[in-house]
Coordinates of C-alpha atoms in Angstrom, one line a residue:
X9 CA -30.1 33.0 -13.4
X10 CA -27.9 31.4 -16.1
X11 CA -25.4 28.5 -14.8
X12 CA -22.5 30.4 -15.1
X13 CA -23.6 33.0 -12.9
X14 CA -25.5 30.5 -10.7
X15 CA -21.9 28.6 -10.4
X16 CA -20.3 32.3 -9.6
X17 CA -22.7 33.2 -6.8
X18 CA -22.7 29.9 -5.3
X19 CA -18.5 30.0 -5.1
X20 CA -18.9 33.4 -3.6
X21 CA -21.4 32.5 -1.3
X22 CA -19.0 29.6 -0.4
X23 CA -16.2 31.6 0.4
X24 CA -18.0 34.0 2.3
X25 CA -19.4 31.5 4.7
X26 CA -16.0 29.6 5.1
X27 CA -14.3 32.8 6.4
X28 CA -16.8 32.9 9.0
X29 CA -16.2 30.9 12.3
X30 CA -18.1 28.3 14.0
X31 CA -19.6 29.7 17.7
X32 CA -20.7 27.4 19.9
X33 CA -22.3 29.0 23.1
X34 CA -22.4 27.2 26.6
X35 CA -25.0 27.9 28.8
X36 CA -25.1 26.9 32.5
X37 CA -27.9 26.6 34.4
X38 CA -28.2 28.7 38.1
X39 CA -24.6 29.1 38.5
X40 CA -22.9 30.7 40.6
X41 CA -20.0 34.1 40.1
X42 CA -18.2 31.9 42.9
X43 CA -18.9 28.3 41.3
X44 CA -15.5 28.6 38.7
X45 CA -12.3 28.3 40.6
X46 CA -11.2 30.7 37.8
X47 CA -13.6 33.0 39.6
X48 CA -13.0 32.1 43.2
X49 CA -9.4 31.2 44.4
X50 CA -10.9 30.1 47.6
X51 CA -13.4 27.2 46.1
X52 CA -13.9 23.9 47.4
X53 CA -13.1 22.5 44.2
X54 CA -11.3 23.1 41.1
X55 CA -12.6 23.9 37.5
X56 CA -9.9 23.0 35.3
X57 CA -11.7 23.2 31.7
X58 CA -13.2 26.3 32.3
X59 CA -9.9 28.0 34.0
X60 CA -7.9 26.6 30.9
X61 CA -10.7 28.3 28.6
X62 CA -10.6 31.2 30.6
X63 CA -6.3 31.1 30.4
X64 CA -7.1 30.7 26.4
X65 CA -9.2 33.4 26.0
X66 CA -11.3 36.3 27.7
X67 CA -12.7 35.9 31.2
X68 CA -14.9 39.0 32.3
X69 CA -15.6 40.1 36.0
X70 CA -18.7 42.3 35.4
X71 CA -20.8 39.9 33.6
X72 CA -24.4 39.7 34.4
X73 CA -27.3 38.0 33.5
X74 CA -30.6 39.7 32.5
X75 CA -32.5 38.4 34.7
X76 CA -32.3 36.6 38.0
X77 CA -34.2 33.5 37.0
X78 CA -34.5 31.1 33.8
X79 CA -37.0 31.5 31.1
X80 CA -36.3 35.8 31.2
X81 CA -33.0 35.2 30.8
X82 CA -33.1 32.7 28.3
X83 CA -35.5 35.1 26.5
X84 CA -32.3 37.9 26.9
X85 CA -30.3 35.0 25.1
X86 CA -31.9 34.8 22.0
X87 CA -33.4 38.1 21.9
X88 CA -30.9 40.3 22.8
X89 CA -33.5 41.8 24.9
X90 CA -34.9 42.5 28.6
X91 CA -37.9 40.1 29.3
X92 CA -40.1 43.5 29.5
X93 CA -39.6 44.1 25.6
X94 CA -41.9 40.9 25.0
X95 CA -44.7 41.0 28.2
X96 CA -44.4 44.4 29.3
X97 CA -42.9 43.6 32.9
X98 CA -41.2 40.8 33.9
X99 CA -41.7 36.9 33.2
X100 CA -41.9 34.1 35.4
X101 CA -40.3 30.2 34.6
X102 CA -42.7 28.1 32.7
X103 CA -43.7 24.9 34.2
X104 CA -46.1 22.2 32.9
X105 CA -47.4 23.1 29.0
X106 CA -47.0 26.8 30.0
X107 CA -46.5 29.3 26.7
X108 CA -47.0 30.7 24.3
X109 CA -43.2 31.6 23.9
X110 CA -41.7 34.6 25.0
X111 CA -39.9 35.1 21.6
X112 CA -42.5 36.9 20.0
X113 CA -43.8 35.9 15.3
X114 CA -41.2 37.9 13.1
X115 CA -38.9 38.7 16.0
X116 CA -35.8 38.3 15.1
X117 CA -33.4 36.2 17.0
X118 CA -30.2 34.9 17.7
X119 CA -30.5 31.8 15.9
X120 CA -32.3 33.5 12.6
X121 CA -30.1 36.2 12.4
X122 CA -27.0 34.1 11.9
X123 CA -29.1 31.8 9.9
X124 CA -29.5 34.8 7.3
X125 CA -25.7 34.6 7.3
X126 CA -25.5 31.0 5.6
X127 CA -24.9 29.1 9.2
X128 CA -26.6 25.7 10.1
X129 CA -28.4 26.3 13.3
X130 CA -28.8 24.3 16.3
X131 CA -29.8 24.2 20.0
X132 CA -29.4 21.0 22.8
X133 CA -31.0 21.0 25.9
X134 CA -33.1 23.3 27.8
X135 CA -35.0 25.5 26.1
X136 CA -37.4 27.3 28.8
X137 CA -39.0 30.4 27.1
X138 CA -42.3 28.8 26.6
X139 CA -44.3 26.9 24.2
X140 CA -47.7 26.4 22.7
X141 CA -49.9 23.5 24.1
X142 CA -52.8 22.0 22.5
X143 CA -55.8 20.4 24.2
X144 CA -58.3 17.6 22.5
X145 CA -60.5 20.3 21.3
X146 CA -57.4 22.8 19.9
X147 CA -57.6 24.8 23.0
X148 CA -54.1 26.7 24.2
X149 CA -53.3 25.0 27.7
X150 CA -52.1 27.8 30.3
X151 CA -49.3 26.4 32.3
X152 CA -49.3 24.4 35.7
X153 CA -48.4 20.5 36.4
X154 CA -52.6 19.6 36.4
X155 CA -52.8 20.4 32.3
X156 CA -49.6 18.3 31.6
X157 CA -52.2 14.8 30.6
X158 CA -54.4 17.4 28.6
X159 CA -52.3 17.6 26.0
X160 CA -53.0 16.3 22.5
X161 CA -49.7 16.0 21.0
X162 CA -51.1 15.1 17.4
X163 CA -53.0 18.8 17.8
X164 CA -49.7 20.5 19.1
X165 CA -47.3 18.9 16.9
X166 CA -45.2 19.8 15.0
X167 CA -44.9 23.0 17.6
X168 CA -45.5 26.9 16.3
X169 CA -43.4 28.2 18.9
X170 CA -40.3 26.1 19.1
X171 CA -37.1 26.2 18.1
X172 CA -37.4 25.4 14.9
X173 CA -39.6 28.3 14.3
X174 CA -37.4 30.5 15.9
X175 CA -34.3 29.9 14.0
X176 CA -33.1 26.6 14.3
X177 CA -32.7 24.6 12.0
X178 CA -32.2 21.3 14.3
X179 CA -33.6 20.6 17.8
X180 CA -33.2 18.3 20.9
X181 CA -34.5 19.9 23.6
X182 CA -36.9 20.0 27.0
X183 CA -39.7 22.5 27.5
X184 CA -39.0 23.4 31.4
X185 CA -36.0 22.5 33.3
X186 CA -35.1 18.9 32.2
X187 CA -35.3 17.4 35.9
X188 CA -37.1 20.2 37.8
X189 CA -40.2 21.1 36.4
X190 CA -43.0 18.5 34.5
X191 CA -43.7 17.9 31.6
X192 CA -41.1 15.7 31.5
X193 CA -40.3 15.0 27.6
X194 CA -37.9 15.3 25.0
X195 CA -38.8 17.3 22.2
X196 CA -37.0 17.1 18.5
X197 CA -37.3 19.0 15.7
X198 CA -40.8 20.5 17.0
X199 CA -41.8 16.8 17.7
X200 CA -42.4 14.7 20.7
X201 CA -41.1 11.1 19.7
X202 CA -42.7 9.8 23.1
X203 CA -45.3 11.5 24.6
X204 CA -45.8 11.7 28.6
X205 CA -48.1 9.0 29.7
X206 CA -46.7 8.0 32.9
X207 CA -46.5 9.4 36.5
X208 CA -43.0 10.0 37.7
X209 CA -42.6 9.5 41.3
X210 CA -39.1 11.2 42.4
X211 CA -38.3 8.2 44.9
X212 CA -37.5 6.1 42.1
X213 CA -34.3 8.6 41.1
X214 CA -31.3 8.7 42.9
X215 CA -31.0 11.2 46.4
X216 CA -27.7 12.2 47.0
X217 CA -26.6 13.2 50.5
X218 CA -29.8 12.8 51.8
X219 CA -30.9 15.9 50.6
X220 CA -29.6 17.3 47.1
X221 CA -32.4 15.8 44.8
X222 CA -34.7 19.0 46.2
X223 CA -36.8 20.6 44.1
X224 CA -37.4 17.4 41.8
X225 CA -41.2 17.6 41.2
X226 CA -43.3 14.3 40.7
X227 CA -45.5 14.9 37.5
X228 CA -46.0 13.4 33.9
X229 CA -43.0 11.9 32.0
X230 CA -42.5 10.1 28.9
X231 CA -41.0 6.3 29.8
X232 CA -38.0 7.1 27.8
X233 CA -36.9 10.2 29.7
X234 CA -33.7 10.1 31.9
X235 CA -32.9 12.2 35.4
X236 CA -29.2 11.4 36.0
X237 CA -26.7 12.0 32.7
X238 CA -29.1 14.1 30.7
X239 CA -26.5 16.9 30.2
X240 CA -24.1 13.8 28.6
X241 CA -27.6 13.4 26.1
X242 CA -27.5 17.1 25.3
X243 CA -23.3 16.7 24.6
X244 CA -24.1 13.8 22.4
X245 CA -26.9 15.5 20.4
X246 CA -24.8 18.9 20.3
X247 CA -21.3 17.0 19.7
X248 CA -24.1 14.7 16.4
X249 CA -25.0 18.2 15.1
X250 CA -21.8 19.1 14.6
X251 CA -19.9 16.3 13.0
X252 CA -22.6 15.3 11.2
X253 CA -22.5 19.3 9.9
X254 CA -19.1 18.7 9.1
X255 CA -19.2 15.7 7.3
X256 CA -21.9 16.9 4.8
X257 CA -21.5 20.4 4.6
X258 CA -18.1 21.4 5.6
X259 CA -17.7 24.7 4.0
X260 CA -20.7 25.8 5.7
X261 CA -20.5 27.3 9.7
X262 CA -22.1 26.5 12.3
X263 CA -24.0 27.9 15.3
X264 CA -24.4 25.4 18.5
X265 CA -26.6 26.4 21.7
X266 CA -25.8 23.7 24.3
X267 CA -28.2 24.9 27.3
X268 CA -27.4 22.7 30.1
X269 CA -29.3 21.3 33.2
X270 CA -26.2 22.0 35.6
X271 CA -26.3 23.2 38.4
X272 CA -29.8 23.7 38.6
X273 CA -31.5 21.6 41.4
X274 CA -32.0 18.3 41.8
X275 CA -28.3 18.3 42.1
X276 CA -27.8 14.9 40.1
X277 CA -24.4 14.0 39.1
X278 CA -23.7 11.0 36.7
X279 CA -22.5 7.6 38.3
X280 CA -18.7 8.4 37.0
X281 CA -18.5 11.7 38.9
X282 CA -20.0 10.9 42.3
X283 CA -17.1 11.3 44.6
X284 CA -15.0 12.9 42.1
X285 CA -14.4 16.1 44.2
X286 CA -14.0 16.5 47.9
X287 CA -16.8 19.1 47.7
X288 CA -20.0 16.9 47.9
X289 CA -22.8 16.4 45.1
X290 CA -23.0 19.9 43.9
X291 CA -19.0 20.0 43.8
X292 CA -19.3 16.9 41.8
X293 CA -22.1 18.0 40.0
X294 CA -20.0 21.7 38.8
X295 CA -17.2 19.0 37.8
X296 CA -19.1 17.5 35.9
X297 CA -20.4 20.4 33.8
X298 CA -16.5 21.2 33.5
X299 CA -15.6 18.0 31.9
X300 CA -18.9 18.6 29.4
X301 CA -16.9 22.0 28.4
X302 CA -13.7 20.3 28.2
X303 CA -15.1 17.5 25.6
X304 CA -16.3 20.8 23.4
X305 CA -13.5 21.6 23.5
X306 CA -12.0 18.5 22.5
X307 CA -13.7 18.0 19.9
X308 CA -13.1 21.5 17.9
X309 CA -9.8 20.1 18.3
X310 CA -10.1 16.3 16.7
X311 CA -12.0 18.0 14.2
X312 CA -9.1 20.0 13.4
X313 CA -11.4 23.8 13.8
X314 CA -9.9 24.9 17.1
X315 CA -8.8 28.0 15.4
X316 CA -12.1 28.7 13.7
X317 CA -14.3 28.5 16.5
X318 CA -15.5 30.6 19.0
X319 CA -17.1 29.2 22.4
X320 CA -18.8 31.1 24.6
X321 CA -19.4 30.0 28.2
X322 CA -22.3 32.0 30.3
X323 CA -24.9 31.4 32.8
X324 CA -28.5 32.4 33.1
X325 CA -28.4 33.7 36.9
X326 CA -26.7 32.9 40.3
X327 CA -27.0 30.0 42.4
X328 CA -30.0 28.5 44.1
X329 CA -30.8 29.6 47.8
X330 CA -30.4 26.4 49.3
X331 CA -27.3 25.4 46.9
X332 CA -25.8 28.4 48.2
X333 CA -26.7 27.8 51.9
X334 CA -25.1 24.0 51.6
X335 CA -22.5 24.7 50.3
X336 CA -21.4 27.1 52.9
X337 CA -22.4 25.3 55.6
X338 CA -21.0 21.7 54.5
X339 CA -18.0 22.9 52.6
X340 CA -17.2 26.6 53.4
X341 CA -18.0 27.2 49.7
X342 CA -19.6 30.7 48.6
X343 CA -21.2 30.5 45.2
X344 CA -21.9 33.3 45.3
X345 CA -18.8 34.5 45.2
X346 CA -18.9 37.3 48.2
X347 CA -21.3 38.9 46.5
X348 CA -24.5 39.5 48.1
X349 CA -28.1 37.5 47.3
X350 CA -28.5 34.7 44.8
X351 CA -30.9 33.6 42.4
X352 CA -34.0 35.8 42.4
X353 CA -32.3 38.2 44.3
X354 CA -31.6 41.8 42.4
X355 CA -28.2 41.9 44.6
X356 CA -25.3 41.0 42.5
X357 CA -25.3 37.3 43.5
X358 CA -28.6 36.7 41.7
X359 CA -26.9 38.4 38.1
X360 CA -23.6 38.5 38.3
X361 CA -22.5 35.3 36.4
X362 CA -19.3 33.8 34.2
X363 CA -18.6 34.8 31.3
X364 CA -15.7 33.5 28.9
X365 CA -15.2 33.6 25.5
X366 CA -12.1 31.7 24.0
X367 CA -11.5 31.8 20.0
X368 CA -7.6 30.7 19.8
X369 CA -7.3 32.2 16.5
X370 CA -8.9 35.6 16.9
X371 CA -9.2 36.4 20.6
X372 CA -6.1 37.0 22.6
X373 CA -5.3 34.4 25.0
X374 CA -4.8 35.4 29.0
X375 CA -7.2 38.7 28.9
X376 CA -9.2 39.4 32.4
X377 CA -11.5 42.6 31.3
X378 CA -13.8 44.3 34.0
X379 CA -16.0 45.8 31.0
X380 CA -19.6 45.7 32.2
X381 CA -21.3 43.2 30.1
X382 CA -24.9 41.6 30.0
X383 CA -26.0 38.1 28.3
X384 CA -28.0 40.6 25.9
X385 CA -25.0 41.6 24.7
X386 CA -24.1 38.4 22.8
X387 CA -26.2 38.9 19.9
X388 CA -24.9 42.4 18.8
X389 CA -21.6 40.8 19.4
X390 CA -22.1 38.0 16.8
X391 CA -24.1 40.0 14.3
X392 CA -20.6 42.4 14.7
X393 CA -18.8 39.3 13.8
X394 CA -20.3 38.0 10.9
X395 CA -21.2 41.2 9.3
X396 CA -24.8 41.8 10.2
X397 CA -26.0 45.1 10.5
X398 CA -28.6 45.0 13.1
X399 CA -32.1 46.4 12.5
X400 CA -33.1 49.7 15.4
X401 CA -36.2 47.3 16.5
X402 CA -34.2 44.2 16.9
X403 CA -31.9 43.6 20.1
X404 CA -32.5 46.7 21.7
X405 CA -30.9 45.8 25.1
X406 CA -27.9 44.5 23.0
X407 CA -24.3 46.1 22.9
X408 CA -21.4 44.9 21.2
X409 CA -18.4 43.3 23.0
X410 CA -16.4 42.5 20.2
X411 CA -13.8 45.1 20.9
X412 CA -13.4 44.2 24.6
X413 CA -13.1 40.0 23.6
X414 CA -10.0 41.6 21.0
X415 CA -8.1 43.1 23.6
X416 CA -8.7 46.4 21.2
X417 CA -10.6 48.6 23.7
X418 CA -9.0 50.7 26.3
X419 CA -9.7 49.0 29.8
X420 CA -11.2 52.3 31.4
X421 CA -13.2 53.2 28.6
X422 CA -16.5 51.3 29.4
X423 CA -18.7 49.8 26.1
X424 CA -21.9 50.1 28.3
X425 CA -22.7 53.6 29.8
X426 CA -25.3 51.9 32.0
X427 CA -27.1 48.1 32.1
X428 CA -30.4 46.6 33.0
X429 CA -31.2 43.6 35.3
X430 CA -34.3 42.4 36.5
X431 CA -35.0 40.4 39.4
X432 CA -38.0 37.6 39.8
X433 CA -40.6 39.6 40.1
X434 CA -39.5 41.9 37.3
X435 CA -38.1 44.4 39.2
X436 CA -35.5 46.6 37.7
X437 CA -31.6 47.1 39.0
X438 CA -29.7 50.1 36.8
X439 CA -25.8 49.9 36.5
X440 CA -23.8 53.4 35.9
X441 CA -20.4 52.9 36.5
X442 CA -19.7 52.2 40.1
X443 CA -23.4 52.9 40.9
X444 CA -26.1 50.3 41.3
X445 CA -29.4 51.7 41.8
X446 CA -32.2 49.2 42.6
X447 CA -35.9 50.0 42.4
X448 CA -37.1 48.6 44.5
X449 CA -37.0 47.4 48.4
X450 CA -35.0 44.1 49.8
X451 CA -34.0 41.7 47.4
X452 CA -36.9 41.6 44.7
X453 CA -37.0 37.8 44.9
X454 CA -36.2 35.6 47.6
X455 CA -37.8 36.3 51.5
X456 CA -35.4 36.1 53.7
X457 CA -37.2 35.4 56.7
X458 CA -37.6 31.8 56.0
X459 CA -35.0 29.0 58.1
X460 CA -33.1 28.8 55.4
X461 CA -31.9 32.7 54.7
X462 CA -32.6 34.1 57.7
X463 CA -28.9 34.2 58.6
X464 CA -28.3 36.1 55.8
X465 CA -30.5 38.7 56.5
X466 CA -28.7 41.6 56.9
X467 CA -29.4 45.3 58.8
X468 CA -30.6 48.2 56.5
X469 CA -29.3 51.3 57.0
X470 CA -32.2 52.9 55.7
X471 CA -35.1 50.9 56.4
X472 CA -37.5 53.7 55.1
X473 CA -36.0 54.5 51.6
X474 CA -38.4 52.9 48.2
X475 CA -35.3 51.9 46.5
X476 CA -31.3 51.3 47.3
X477 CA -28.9 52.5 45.8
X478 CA -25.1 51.6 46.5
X479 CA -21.5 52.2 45.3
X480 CA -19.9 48.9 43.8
X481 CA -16.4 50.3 44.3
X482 CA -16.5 50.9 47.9
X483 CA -19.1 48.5 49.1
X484 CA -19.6 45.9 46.4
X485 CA -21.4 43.8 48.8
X486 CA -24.3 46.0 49.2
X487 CA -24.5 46.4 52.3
X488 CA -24.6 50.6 52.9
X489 CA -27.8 52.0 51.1
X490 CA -27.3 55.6 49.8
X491 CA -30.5 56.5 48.9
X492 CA -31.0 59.4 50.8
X493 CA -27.5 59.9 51.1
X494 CA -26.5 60.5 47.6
X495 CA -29.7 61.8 46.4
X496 CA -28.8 63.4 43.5
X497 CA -27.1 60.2 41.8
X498 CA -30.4 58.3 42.8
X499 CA -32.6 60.8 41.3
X500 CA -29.9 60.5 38.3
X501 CA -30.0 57.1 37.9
X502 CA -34.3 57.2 38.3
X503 CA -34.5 59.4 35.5
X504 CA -31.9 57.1 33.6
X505 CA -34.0 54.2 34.3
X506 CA -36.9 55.9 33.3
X507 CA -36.0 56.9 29.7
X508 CA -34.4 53.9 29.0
X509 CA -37.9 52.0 30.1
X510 CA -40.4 54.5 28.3
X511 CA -37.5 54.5 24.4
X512 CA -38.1 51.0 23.7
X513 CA -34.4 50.5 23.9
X514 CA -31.1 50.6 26.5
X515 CA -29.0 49.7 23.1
X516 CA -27.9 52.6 20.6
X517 CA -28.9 52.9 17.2
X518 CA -27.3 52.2 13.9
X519 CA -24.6 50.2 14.9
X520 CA -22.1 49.2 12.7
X521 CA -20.5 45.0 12.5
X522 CA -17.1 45.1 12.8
X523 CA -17.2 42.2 10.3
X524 CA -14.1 39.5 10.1
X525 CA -12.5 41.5 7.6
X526 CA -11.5 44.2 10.3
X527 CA -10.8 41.1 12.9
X528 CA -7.0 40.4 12.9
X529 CA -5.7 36.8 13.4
X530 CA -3.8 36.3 16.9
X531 CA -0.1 36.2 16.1
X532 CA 1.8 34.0 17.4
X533 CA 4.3 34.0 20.5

């Protein structure tokens, strides 16, 4: 290519790119459709961040997760897909060196597809879909605490599977959930700076209330890594990314992930927010993940690209049994939201999460939509933004929400004509409507006839049926099972479930971007 032309291209290319906006996506870790006071006017606390993002944008009340635990869901995240599209069924949460990832060679994702559309890529914090483990001899560890020492980290670095080789082009994350499961380590850019040679003992980290560090497993750690104020690390990393981003390559976009440890258990909050609600650790702790969504914001603004940015907020799945079961009991706080079950759970309170969107100078300001809408569906909604038309084999479990998040789509005209869920042991839930069919008996994730749910446990109607099947408008709490009932919706929704399963997809084909061109600036008031 001559220099003329080269200088040509390279001004178009520039111009293209700058028209594009920066998206930053927040991703919360097991909480709850009740945990936002946007969301639950009766909460023991109040989110103010998030309920001014939510006043500045696009809340939705029919969001769900694809999955009722971590790494499946993160796996919908970045694949636009159902965990089943990678292993055939479901997909448990890694723990220890488990792997190899879920995100499959030469599938494309999130990050890569907007990295073919000239953005600087990057993801902060949790990662959780699995990674490829090396021992001595340059064998593939399987997962499980025991392997963690095993590890040769000259052998498994720089990592096949990480985010760098599935489209990032900058890293700072943790393998499992940074303060839950081992290994314990930090890894950057497919590198562990400091491997884990030391056993951490969870006496030596902070237990508040006598009870909230739960579920904090001893294990191997590296002697840099921190429990309390690792979500302030992933800001700093994410908030580094993108000034530095800005300061070198301006008239580029960027893409920021910033997958946080909150609220997952231990239930941790930083030294600064202990006491700063009247709601206990976990209220402090939910505070504390608003004020991390209040300094994104903040930020877009000193750097003067408010207007150019969209920021999604979402969460991976509902709240943790015993979160949920404190919190009611010690401050008459339902995180779930009255919604029935929590994390694992294929009731609603194990999928249906938050989700906000907030672009000032694109996305109306003030909108509450009731569109049914999965995490899946936020990669067909960003390749509709920039311009990408999505491959048939990529995102299959992916619709596009674009027109909903404009205000442009009539209210009782759904997007979705059905949506899949999966619960923790890869059970399916199907979505038509009003009608929730479940396949599946009880919760299909959590037993409820331990101390701790036991009160929960409510009477079944129809003890006998294989499956459940309920009617959201009239009983969204699941609590009257018309299987038998209404058998000709259930046998509906069975066959439903049953094509969609055996095509490969739940998504249509050739879908068409919207692209910014067609996306009108908000005017002003």
């Amino acid at each position: 290519m001559s220099k003329p032309a080269l200088s040509i291209f390279l001004a178009l290319t520039t111009c293209a790119c700058a028209q594009l906006p920066n998206i930053v996506i927040i991703y919360a870790d097991d909480l709850g459709y009740g945990d936002l006071s946007s969301y639950n006017p009766d909460a023991a606390y109040q989110t103010p961040r998030l309920d001014q993002m939510a006043a500045e944008g696009i809340r939705f009340t029919d969001a769900h997760s694809p999955s009722t635990i971590c790494s499946p869901s993160r796996y919908g995240l970045f694949s636009g897909q159902q965990i089943y599209r990678s292993t055939g069924r479901g997909g448990g949460a890694f723990e220890g060196p488990g792997g190899p990832s879920y995100l499959k060679p030469g599938d494309l994702t999130l990050g890569g597809m907007l990295q073919e559309k000239g953005y600087q890529t990057g993801v902060f914090g949790k990662w959780h879909v699995g990674l490829t483990w090396l021992d001595k001899d340059g064998k593939r560890l399987g997962g499980g605490f025991k392997n963690s020492p095993l590890i040769d980290y000259e052998k498994s670095t720089p990592l096949i599977d990480g985010p760098n080789e599935r489209g990032f082009h900058e890293s700072f994350i943790t393998p499992n959930c940074p303060t839950t499961d081992p290994l314990y380590v930090y890894i950057e850019n497919g590198m562990v700076p400091i491997p884990a040679d030391q056993r951490y003992n969870p006496e030596s980290t902070p237990n508040p209330g006598g009870k909230w560090r739960w579920d904090n497993d001893a294990g191997w750690m590296a002697p840099d890594y921190q429990f309390v104020g690792v979500d302030e690390l992933f800001y700093e990393k994410t908030k580094s990314f993108i000034t530095t981003h800005r300061e070198k390559t301006p008239e580029k976009p960027f893409f920021a992930v910033l997958s946080t440890q909150i609220a997952h258990a231990p239930v941790l909050p930083s030294e600064e927010f202990n006491g700063a609600t009247e709601a206990g650790p976990r209220g402090d702790f939910v505070f504390q993940l608003d004020a991390i969504v209040g300094q994104v914001i903040d930020l877009m603004k000193e750097l003067e690209i408010d207007e150019e940015t969209l920021i999604l907020f979402n969460a991976d799945n509902g709240a943790e049994t015993v979160h949920v079961d404190w919190m009611r009991q010690d401050h008459d706080h339902d995180a779930s939201g009255g919604f029935r079950g929590m994390k694992r759970d294929g009731w609603e309170g194990g999928h249906r999460v938050p989700f906000i969107a907030r672009w000032p100078g694109r996305i109306p300001a003030g909108q509450v939509s009731a569109q049914m809408t999965n995490t899946t569906d936020i990669f067909a909604t960003l390749a509709s933004l920039v311009g990408y038309e999505l491959p048939d084999e990529a995102a299959t479990d992916s619709f596009d929400m674009l027109p909903a998040m404009l205000g442009t789509q009539p209210a009782e005209k759904s997007i979705r004509p059905h949506l899949l869920t999966q619960s923790f042991r890869g059970e399916f839930q199907i979505r038509q409507g009003d009608w929730k069919y479940l396949d599946h008996q009880g919760s299909g994730g959590n037993g409820y006839k331990d101390n701790v749910l036991e009160k929960y446990v409510l009477e079944e109607n129809e003890p006998d049926a294989p499956g459940q099947l309920y009617n959201l408008k009239t009983d969204p709490g699941e609590t009257t099972n018309l299987y038998f009932k209404e058998a000709a919706k259930r046998e509906e929704l069975q066959a439903l479930l049953k094509k969609l399963k055996e095509s490969g997809r739940s998504a249509p084909k050739n879908r068409k971007p919207l692209g910014m061109e067609n996306i009108p600036k908000v005017k002003e008031k």
